[in-house]
PDB file of C-alpha atoms in Angstrom:
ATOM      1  CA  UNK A 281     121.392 114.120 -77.554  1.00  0.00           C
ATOM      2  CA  UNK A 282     119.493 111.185 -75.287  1.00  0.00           C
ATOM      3  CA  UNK A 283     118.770 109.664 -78.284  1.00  0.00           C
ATOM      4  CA  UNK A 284     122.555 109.643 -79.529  1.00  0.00           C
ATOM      5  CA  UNK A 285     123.358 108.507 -76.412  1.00  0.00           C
ATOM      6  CA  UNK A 286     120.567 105.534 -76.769  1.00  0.00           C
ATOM      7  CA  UNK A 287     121.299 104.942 -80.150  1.00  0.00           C
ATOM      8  CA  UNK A 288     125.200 104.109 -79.298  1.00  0.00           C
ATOM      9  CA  UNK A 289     124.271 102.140 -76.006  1.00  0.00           C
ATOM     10  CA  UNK A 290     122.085  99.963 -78.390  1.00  0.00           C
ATOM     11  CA  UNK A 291     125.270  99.590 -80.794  1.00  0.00           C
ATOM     12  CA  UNK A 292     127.720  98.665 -78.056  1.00  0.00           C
ATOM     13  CA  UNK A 293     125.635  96.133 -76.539  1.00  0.00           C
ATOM     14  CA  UNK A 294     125.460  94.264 -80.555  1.00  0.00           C
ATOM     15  CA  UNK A 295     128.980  94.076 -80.828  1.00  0.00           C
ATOM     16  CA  UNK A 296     129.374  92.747 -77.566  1.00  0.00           C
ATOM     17  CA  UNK A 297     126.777  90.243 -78.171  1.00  0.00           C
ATOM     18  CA  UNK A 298     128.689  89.005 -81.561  1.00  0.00           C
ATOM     19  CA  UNK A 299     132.481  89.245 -79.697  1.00  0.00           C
ATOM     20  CA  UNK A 300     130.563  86.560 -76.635  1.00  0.00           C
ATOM     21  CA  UNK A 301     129.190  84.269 -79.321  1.00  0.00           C
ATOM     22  CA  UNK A 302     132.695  84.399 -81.486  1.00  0.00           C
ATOM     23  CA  UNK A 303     134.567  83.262 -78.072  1.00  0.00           C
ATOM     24  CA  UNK A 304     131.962  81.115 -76.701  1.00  0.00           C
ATOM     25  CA  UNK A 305     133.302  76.983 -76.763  1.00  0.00           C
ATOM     26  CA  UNK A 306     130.619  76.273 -79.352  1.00  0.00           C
ATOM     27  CA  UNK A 307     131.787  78.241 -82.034  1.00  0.00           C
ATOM     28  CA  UNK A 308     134.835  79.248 -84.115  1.00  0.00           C
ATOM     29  CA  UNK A 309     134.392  82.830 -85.261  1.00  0.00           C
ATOM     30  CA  UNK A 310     132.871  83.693 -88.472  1.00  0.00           C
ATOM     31  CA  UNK A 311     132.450  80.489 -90.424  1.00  0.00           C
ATOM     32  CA  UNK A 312     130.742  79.046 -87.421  1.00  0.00           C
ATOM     33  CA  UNK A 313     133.027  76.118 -87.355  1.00  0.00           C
ATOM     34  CA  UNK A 314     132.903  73.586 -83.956  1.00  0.00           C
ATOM     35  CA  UNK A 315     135.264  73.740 -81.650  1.00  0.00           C
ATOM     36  CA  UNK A 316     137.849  70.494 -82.439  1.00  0.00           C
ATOM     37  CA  UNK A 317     137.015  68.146 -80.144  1.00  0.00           C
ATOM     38  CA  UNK A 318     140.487  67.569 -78.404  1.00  0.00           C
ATOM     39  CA  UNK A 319     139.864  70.931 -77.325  1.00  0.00           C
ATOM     40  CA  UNK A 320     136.247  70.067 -75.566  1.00  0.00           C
ATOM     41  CA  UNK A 321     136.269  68.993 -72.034  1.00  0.00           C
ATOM     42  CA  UNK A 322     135.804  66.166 -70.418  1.00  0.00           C
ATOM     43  CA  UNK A 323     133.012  66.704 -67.384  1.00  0.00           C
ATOM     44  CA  UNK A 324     131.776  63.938 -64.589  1.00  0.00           C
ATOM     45  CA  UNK A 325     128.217  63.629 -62.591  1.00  0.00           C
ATOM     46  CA  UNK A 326     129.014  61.714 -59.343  1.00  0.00           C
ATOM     47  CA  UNK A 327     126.547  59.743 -58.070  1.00  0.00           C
ATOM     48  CA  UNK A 328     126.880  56.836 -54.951  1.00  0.00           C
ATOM     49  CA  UNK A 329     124.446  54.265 -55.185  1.00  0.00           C
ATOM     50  CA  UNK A 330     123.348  52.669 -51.742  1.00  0.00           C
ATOM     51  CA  UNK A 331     126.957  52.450 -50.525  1.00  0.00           C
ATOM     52  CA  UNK A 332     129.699  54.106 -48.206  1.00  0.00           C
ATOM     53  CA  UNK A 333     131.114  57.255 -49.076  1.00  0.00           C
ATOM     54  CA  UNK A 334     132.674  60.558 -47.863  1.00  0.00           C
ATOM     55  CA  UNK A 335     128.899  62.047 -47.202  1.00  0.00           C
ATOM     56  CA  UNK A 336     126.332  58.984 -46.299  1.00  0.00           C
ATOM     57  CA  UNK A 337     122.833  58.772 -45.360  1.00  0.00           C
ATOM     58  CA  UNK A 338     121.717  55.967 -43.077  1.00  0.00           C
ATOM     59  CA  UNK A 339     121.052  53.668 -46.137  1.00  0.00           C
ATOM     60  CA  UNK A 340     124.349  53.809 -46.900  1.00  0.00           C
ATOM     61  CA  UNK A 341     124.048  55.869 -50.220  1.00  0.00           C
ATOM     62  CA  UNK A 342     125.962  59.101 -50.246  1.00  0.00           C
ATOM     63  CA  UNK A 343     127.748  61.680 -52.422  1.00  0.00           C
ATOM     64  CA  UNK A 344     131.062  63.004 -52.612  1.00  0.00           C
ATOM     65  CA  UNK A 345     132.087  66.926 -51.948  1.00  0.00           C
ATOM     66  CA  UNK A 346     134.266  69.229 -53.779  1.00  0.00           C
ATOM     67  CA  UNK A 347     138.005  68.114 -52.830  1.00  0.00           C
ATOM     68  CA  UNK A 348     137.184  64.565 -52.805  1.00  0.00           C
ATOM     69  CA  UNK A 349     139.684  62.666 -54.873  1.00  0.00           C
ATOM     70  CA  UNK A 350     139.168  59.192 -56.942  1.00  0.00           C
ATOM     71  CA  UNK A 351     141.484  57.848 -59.310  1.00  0.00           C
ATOM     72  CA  UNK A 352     140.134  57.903 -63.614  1.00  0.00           C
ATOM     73  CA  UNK A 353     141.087  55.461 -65.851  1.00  0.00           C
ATOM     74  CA  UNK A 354     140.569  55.638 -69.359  1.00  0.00           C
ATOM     75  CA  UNK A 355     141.175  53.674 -71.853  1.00  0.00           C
ATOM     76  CA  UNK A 356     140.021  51.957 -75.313  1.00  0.00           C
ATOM     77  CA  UNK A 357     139.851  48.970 -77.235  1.00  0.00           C
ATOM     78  CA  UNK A 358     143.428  49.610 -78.630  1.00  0.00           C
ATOM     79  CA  UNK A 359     145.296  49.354 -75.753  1.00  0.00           C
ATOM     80  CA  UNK A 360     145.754  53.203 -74.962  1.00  0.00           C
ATOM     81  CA  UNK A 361     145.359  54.312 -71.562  1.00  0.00           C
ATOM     82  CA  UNK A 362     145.667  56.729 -69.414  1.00  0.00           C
ATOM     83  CA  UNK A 363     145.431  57.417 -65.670  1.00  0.00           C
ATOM     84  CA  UNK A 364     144.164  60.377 -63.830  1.00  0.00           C
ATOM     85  CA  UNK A 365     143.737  61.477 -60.075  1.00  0.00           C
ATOM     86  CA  UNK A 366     140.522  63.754 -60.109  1.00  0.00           C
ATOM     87  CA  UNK A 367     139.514  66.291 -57.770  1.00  0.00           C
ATOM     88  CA  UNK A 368     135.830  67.034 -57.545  1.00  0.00           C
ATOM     89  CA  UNK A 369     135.648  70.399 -58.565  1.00  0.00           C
ATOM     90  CA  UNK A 370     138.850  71.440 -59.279  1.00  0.00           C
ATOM     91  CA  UNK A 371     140.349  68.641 -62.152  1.00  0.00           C
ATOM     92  CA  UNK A 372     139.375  70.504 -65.698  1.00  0.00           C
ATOM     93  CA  UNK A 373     139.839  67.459 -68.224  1.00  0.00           C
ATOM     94  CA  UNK A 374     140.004  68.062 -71.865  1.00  0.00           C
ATOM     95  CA  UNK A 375     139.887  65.308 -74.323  1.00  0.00           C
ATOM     96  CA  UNK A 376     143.176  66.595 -76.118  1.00  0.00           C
ATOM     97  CA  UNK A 377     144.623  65.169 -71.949  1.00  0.00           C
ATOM     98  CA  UNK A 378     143.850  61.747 -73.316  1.00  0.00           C
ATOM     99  CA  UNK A 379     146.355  61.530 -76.316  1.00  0.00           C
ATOM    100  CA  UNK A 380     145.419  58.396 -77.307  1.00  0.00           C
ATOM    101  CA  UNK A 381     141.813  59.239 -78.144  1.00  0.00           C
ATOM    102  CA  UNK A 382     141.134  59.491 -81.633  1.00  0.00           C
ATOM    103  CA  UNK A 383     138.188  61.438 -83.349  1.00  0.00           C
ATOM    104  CA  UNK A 384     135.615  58.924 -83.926  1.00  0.00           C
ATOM    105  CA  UNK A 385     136.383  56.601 -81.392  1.00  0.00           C
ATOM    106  CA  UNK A 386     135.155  55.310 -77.966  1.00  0.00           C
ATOM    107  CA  UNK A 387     136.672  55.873 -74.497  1.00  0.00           C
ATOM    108  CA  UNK A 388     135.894  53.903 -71.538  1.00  0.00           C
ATOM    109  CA  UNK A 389     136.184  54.910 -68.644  1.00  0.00           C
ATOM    110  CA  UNK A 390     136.282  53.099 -64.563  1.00  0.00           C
ATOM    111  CA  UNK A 391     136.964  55.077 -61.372  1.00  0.00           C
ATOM    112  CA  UNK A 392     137.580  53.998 -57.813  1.00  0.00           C
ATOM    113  CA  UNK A 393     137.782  55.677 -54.337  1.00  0.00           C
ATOM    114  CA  UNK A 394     139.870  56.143 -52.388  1.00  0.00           C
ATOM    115  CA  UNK A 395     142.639  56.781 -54.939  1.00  0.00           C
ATOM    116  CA  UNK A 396     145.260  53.999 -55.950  1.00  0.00           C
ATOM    117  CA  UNK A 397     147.943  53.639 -58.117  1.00  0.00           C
ATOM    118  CA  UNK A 398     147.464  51.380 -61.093  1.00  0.00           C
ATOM    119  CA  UNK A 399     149.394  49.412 -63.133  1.00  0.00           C
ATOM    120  CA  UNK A 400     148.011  47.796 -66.066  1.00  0.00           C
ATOM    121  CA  UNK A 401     144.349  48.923 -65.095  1.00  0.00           C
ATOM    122  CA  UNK A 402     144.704  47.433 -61.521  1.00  0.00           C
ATOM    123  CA  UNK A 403     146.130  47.588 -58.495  1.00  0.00           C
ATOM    124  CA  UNK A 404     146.881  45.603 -54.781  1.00  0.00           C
ATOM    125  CA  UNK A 405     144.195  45.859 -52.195  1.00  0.00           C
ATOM    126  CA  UNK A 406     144.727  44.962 -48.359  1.00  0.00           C
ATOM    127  CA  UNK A 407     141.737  45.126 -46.098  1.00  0.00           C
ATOM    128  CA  UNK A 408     141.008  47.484 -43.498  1.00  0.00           C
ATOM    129  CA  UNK A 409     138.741  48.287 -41.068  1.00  0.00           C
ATOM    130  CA  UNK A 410     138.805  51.756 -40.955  1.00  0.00           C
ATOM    131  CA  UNK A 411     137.862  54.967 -42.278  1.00  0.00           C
ATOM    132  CA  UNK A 412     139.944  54.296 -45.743  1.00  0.00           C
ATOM    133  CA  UNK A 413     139.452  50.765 -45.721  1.00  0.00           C
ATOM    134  CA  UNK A 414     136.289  50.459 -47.700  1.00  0.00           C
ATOM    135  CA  UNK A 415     136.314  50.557 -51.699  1.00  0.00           C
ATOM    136  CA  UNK A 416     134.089  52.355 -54.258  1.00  0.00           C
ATOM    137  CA  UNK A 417     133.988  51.608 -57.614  1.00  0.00           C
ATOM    138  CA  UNK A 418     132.157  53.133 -61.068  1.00  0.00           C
ATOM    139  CA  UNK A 419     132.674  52.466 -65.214  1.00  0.00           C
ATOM    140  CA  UNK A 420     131.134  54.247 -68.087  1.00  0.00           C
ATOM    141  CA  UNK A 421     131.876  52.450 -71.650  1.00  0.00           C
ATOM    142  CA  UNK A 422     131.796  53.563 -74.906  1.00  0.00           C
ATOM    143  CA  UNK A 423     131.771  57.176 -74.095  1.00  0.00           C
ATOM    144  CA  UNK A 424     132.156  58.679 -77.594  1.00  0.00           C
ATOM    145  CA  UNK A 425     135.479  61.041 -78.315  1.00  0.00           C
ATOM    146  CA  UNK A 426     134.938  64.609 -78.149  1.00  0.00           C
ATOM    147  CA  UNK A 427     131.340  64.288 -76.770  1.00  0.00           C
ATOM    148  CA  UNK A 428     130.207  67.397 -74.549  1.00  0.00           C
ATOM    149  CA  UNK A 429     127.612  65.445 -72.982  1.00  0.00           C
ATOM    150  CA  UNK A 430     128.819  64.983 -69.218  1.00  0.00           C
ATOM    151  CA  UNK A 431     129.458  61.392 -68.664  1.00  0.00           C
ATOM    152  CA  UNK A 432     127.918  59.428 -65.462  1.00  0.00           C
ATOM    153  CA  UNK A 433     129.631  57.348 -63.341  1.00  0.00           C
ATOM    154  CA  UNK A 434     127.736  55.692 -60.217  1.00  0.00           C
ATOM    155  CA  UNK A 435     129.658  53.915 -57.465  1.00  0.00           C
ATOM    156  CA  UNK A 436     129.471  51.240 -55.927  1.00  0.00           C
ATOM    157  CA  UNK A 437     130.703  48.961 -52.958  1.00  0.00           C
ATOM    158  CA  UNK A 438     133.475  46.684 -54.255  1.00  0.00           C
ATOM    159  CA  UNK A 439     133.885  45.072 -51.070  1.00  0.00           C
ATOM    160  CA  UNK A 440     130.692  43.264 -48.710  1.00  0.00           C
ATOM    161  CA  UNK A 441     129.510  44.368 -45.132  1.00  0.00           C
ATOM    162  CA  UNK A 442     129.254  41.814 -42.595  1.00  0.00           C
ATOM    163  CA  UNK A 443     127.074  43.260 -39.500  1.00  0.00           C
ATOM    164  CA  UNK A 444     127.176  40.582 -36.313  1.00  0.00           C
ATOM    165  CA  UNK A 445     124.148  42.175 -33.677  1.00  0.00           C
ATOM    166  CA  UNK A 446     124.583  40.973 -30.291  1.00  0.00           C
ATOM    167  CA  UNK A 447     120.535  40.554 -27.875  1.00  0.00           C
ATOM    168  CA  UNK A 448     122.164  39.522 -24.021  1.00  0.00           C
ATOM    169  CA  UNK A 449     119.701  37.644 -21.656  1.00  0.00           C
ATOM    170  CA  UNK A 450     122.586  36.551 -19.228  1.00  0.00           C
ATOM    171  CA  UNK A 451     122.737  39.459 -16.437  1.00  0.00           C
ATOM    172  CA  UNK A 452     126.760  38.050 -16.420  1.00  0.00           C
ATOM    173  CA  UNK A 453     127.549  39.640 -19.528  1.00  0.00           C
ATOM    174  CA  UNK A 454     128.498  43.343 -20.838  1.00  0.00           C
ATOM    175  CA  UNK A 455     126.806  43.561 -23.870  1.00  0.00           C
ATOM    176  CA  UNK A 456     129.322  46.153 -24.643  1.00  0.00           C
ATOM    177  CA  UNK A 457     132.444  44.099 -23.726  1.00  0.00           C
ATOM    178  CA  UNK A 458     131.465  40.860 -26.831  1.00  0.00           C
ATOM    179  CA  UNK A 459     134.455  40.703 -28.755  1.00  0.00           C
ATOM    180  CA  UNK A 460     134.282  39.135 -32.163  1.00  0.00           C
ATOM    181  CA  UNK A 461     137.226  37.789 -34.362  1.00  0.00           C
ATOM    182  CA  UNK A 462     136.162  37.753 -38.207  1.00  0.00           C
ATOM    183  CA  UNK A 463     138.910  35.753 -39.700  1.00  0.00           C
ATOM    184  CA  UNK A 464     138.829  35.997 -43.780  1.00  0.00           C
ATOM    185  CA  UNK A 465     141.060  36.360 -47.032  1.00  0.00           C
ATOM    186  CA  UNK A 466     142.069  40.307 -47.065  1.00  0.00           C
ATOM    187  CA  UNK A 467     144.400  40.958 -50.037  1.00  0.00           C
ATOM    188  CA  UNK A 468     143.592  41.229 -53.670  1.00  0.00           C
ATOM    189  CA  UNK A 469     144.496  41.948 -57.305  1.00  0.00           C
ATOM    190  CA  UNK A 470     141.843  44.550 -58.271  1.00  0.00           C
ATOM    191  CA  UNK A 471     141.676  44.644 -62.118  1.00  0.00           C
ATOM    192  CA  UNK A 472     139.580  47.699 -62.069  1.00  0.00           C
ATOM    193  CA  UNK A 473     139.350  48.070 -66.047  1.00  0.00           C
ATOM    194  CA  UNK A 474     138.099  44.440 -65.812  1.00  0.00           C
ATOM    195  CA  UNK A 475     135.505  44.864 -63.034  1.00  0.00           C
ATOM    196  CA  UNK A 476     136.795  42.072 -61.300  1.00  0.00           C
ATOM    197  CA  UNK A 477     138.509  41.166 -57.470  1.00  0.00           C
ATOM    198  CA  UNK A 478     141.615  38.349 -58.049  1.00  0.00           C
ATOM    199  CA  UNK A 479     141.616  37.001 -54.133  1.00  0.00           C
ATOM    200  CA  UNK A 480     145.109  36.142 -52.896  1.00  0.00           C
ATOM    201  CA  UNK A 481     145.481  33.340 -50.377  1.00  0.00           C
ATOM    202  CA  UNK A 482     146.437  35.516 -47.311  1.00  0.00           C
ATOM    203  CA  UNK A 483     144.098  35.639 -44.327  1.00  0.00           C
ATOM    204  CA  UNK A 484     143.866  38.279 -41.725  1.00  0.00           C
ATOM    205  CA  UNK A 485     141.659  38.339 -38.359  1.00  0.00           C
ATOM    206  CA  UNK A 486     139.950  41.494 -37.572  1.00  0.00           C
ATOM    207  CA  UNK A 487     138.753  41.557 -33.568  1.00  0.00           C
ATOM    208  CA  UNK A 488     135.713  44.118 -32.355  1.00  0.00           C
ATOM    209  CA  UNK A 489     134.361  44.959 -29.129  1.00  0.00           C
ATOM    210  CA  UNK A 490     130.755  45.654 -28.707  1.00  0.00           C
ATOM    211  CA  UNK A 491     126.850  44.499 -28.894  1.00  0.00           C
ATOM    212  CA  UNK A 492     127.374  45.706 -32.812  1.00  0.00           C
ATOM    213  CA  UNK A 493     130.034  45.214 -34.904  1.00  0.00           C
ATOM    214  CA  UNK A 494     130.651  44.974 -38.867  1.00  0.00           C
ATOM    215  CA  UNK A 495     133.203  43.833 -40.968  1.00  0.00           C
ATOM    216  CA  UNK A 496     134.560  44.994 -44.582  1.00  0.00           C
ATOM    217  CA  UNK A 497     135.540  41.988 -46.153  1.00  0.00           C
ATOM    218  CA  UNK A 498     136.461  40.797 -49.673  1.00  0.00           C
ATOM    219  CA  UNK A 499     134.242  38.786 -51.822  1.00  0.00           C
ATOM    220  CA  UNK A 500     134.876  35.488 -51.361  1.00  0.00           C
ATOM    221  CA  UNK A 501     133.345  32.112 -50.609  1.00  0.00           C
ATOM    222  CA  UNK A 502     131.192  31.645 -47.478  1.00  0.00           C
ATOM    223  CA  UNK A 503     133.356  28.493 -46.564  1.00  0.00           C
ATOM    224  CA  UNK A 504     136.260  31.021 -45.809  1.00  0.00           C
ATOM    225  CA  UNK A 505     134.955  33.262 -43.540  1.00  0.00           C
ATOM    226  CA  UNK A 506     135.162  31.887 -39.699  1.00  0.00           C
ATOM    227  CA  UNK A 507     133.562  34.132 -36.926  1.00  0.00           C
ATOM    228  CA  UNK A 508     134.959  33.546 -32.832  1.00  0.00           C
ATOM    229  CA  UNK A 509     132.560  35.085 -30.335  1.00  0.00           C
ATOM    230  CA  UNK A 510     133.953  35.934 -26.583  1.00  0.00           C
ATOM    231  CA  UNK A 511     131.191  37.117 -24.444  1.00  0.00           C
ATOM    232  CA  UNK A 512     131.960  36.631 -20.749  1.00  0.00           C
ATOM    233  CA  UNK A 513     132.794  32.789 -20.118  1.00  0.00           C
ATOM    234  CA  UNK A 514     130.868  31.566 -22.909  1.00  0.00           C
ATOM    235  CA  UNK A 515     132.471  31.437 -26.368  1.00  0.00           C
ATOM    236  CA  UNK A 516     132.273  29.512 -29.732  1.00  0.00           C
ATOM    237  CA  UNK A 517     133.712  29.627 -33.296  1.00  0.00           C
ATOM    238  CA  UNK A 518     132.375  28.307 -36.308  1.00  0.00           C
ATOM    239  CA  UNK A 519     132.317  29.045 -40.015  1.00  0.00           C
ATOM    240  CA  UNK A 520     129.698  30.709 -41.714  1.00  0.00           C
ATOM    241  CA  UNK A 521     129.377  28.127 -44.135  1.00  0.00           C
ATOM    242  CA  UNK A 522     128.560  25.662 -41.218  1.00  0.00           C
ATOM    243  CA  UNK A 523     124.790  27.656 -40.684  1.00  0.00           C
ATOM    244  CA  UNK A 524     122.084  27.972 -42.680  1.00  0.00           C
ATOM    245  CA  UNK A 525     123.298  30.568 -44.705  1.00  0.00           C
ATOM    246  CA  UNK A 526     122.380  29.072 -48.618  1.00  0.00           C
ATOM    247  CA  UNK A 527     124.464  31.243 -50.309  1.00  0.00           C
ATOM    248  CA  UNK A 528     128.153  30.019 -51.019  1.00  0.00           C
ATOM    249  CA  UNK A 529     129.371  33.755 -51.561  1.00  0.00           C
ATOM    250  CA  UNK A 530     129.496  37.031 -50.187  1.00  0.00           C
ATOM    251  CA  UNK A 531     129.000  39.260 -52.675  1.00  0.00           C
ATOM    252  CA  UNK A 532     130.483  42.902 -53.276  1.00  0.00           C
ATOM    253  CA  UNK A 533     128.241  45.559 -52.310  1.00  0.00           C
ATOM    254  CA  UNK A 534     125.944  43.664 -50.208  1.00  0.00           C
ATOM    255  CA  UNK A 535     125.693  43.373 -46.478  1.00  0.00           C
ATOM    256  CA  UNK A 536     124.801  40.169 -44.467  1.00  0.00           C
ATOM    257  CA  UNK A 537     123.307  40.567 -41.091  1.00  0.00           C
ATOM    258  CA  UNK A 538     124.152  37.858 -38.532  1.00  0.00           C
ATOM    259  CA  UNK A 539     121.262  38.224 -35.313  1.00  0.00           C
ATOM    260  CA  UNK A 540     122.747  36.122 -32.206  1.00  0.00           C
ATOM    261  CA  UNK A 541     121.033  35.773 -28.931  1.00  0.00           C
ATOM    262  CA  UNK A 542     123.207  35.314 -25.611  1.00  0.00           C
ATOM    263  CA  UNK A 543     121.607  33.079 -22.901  1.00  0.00           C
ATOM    264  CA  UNK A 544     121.637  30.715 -20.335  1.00  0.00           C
ATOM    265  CA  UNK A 545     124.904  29.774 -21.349  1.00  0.00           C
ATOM    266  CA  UNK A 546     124.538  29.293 -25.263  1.00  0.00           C
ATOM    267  CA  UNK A 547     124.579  31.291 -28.157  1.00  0.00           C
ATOM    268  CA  UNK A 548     121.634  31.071 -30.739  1.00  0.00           C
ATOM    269  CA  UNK A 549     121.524  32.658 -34.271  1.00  0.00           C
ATOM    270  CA  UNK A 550     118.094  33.893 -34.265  1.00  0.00           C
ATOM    271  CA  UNK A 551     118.378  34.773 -37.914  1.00  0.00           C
ATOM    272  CA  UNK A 552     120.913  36.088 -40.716  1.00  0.00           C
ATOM    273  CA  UNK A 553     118.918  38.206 -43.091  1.00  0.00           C
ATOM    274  CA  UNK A 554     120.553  40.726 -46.071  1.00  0.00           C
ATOM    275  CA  UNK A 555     119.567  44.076 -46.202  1.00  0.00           C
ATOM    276  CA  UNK A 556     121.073  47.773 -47.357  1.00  0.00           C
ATOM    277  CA  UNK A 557     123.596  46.746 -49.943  1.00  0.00           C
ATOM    278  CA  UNK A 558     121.103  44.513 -51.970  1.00  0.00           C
ATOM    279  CA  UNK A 559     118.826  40.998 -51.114  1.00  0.00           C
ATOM    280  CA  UNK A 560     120.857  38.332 -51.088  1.00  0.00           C
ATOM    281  CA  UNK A 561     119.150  35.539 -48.892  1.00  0.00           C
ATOM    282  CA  UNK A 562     117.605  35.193 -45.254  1.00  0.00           C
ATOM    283  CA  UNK A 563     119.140  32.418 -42.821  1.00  0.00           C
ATOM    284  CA  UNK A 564     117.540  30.638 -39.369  1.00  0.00           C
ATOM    285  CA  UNK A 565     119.468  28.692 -37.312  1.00  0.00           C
ATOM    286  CA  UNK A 566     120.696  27.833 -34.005  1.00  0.00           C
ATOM    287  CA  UNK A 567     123.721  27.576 -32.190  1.00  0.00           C
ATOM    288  CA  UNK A 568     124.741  25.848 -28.684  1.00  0.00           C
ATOM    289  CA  UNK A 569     127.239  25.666 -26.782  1.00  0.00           C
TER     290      UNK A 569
END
């Protein structure tokens, strides 16, 4: 009788094993057909690369967490497009979603964070200086049409990071109390299937208050961007253009340190060097009063 018993155990489990592999996604049945591909799904890795994000370590490279949001466009050389907001761990996208995919073709795709809404594979962009004001943004080309293979997208800052650090040697002065004005162009045409930031003429001052302060600011010539410093009685505005700074553009995703010294009356720029968002150029002057 135990071995009846065994004996149909063994049976059961066989048929179960053939009824897994005839439902499993790789397979269709008997014949062993693939599964068509507007029926495969569509599946992302997320990865942040040295940047600002929902989840950031102190080099500024990060990762994003289930519930995190970013807007998906995709799109190919034939003008078909579509648009998708998608939820880290909860969006299930299946190639058949993209209807104007065809078998045999290539899809790209480009993703940015915090979500937008597009319109011809861009959008308007004001910016801010808080929490949602910074921009991430990632492409993958030529992703092939009904491909199973997870495809990669790694983003980036769209926008650069100015940093102005404050050293006090007048007793006078409240480190804490230095207010700085960063006036520079702050709305854009972001033609995210193009890669590219279209700068409108618009300028905006942004004002902070302490020994440390940083700026999000568009990419955009050096020549534009003007920095006021308040610190007690002593103050003084200039362009950034007008130091030593060689390099006649702030780039996106990079960060430019500005080092100034407060005393006796003057301020000095002991140095402007580039650091976390990529190497783009070390600067020495000096400024007085």
């Amino acid at each position: 009788m135990k071995r009846m018993i065994y004996g149909a155990a063994l049976l059961l489990a066989a048929i179960s094993t053939g009824c897994d592999k005839n439902e499993s996604g790789n397979s269709g049945g008997d014949s062993g057909t693939p599964t068509p591909s507007e029926e495969r799904r569509i599946t992302f890795t997320t990865a942040i690369a040295a940047t600002r994000a929902p989840q950031l370590e102190e080099d500024g490279s990060g990762s994003f967490t289930p519930g995190d949001t970013f807007t998906l466009y995709a799109h190919d050389d034939a003008q078909g497009a579509a648009t998708v907001d998608y939820s880290i761990g909860t969006t299930a996208l299946y190639w058949r979603d993209l209807t104007f995919a065809s078998e045999g073709g290539k899809v790209h795709f480009e993703a940015c964070y915090p979500k937008q809404t597009l319109s011809n594979g861009g959008f308007d962009f004001t910016t801010t200086q808080d929490a949602a004001g910074d921009l991430l943004w990632a492409s993958a080309a030529d992703v092939s049409v009904g491909s199973e293979k997870p495809v990669s997208l790694t983003f980036r800052h769209a926008l650069h990071r100015l940093v102005v650090k404050y050293t006090v040697e007048d007793p006078s002065i409240d480190a804490s109390q230095i207010e700085t004005r960063c006036t520079a162009c702050a709305t854009a045409r972001v033609e995210l299937s193009e890669g590219r930031i279209l700068l409108n003429d618009s300028k905006q001052t942004f004002t902070a208050t302490n020994k440390e302060v940083s700026f999000l600011l568009l990419p955009q010539s050096a020549e534009e961007v003007t920095l006021e410093i308040h610190a007690g009685s002593v103050s003084r505005t200039w362009k950034l253009s007008e130091t030593d700074f060689s390099y006649p553009e702030l780039e996106g995703g990079k960060q430019v340190t500005v080092n100034l010294t407060i005393a006796d009356g003057t301020i000095r720029i002991e140095g402007i060097s580039i650091e976390g968002w990529g190497d783009q150029g070390t600067v020495d002057d000096e400024i007085i009063l």
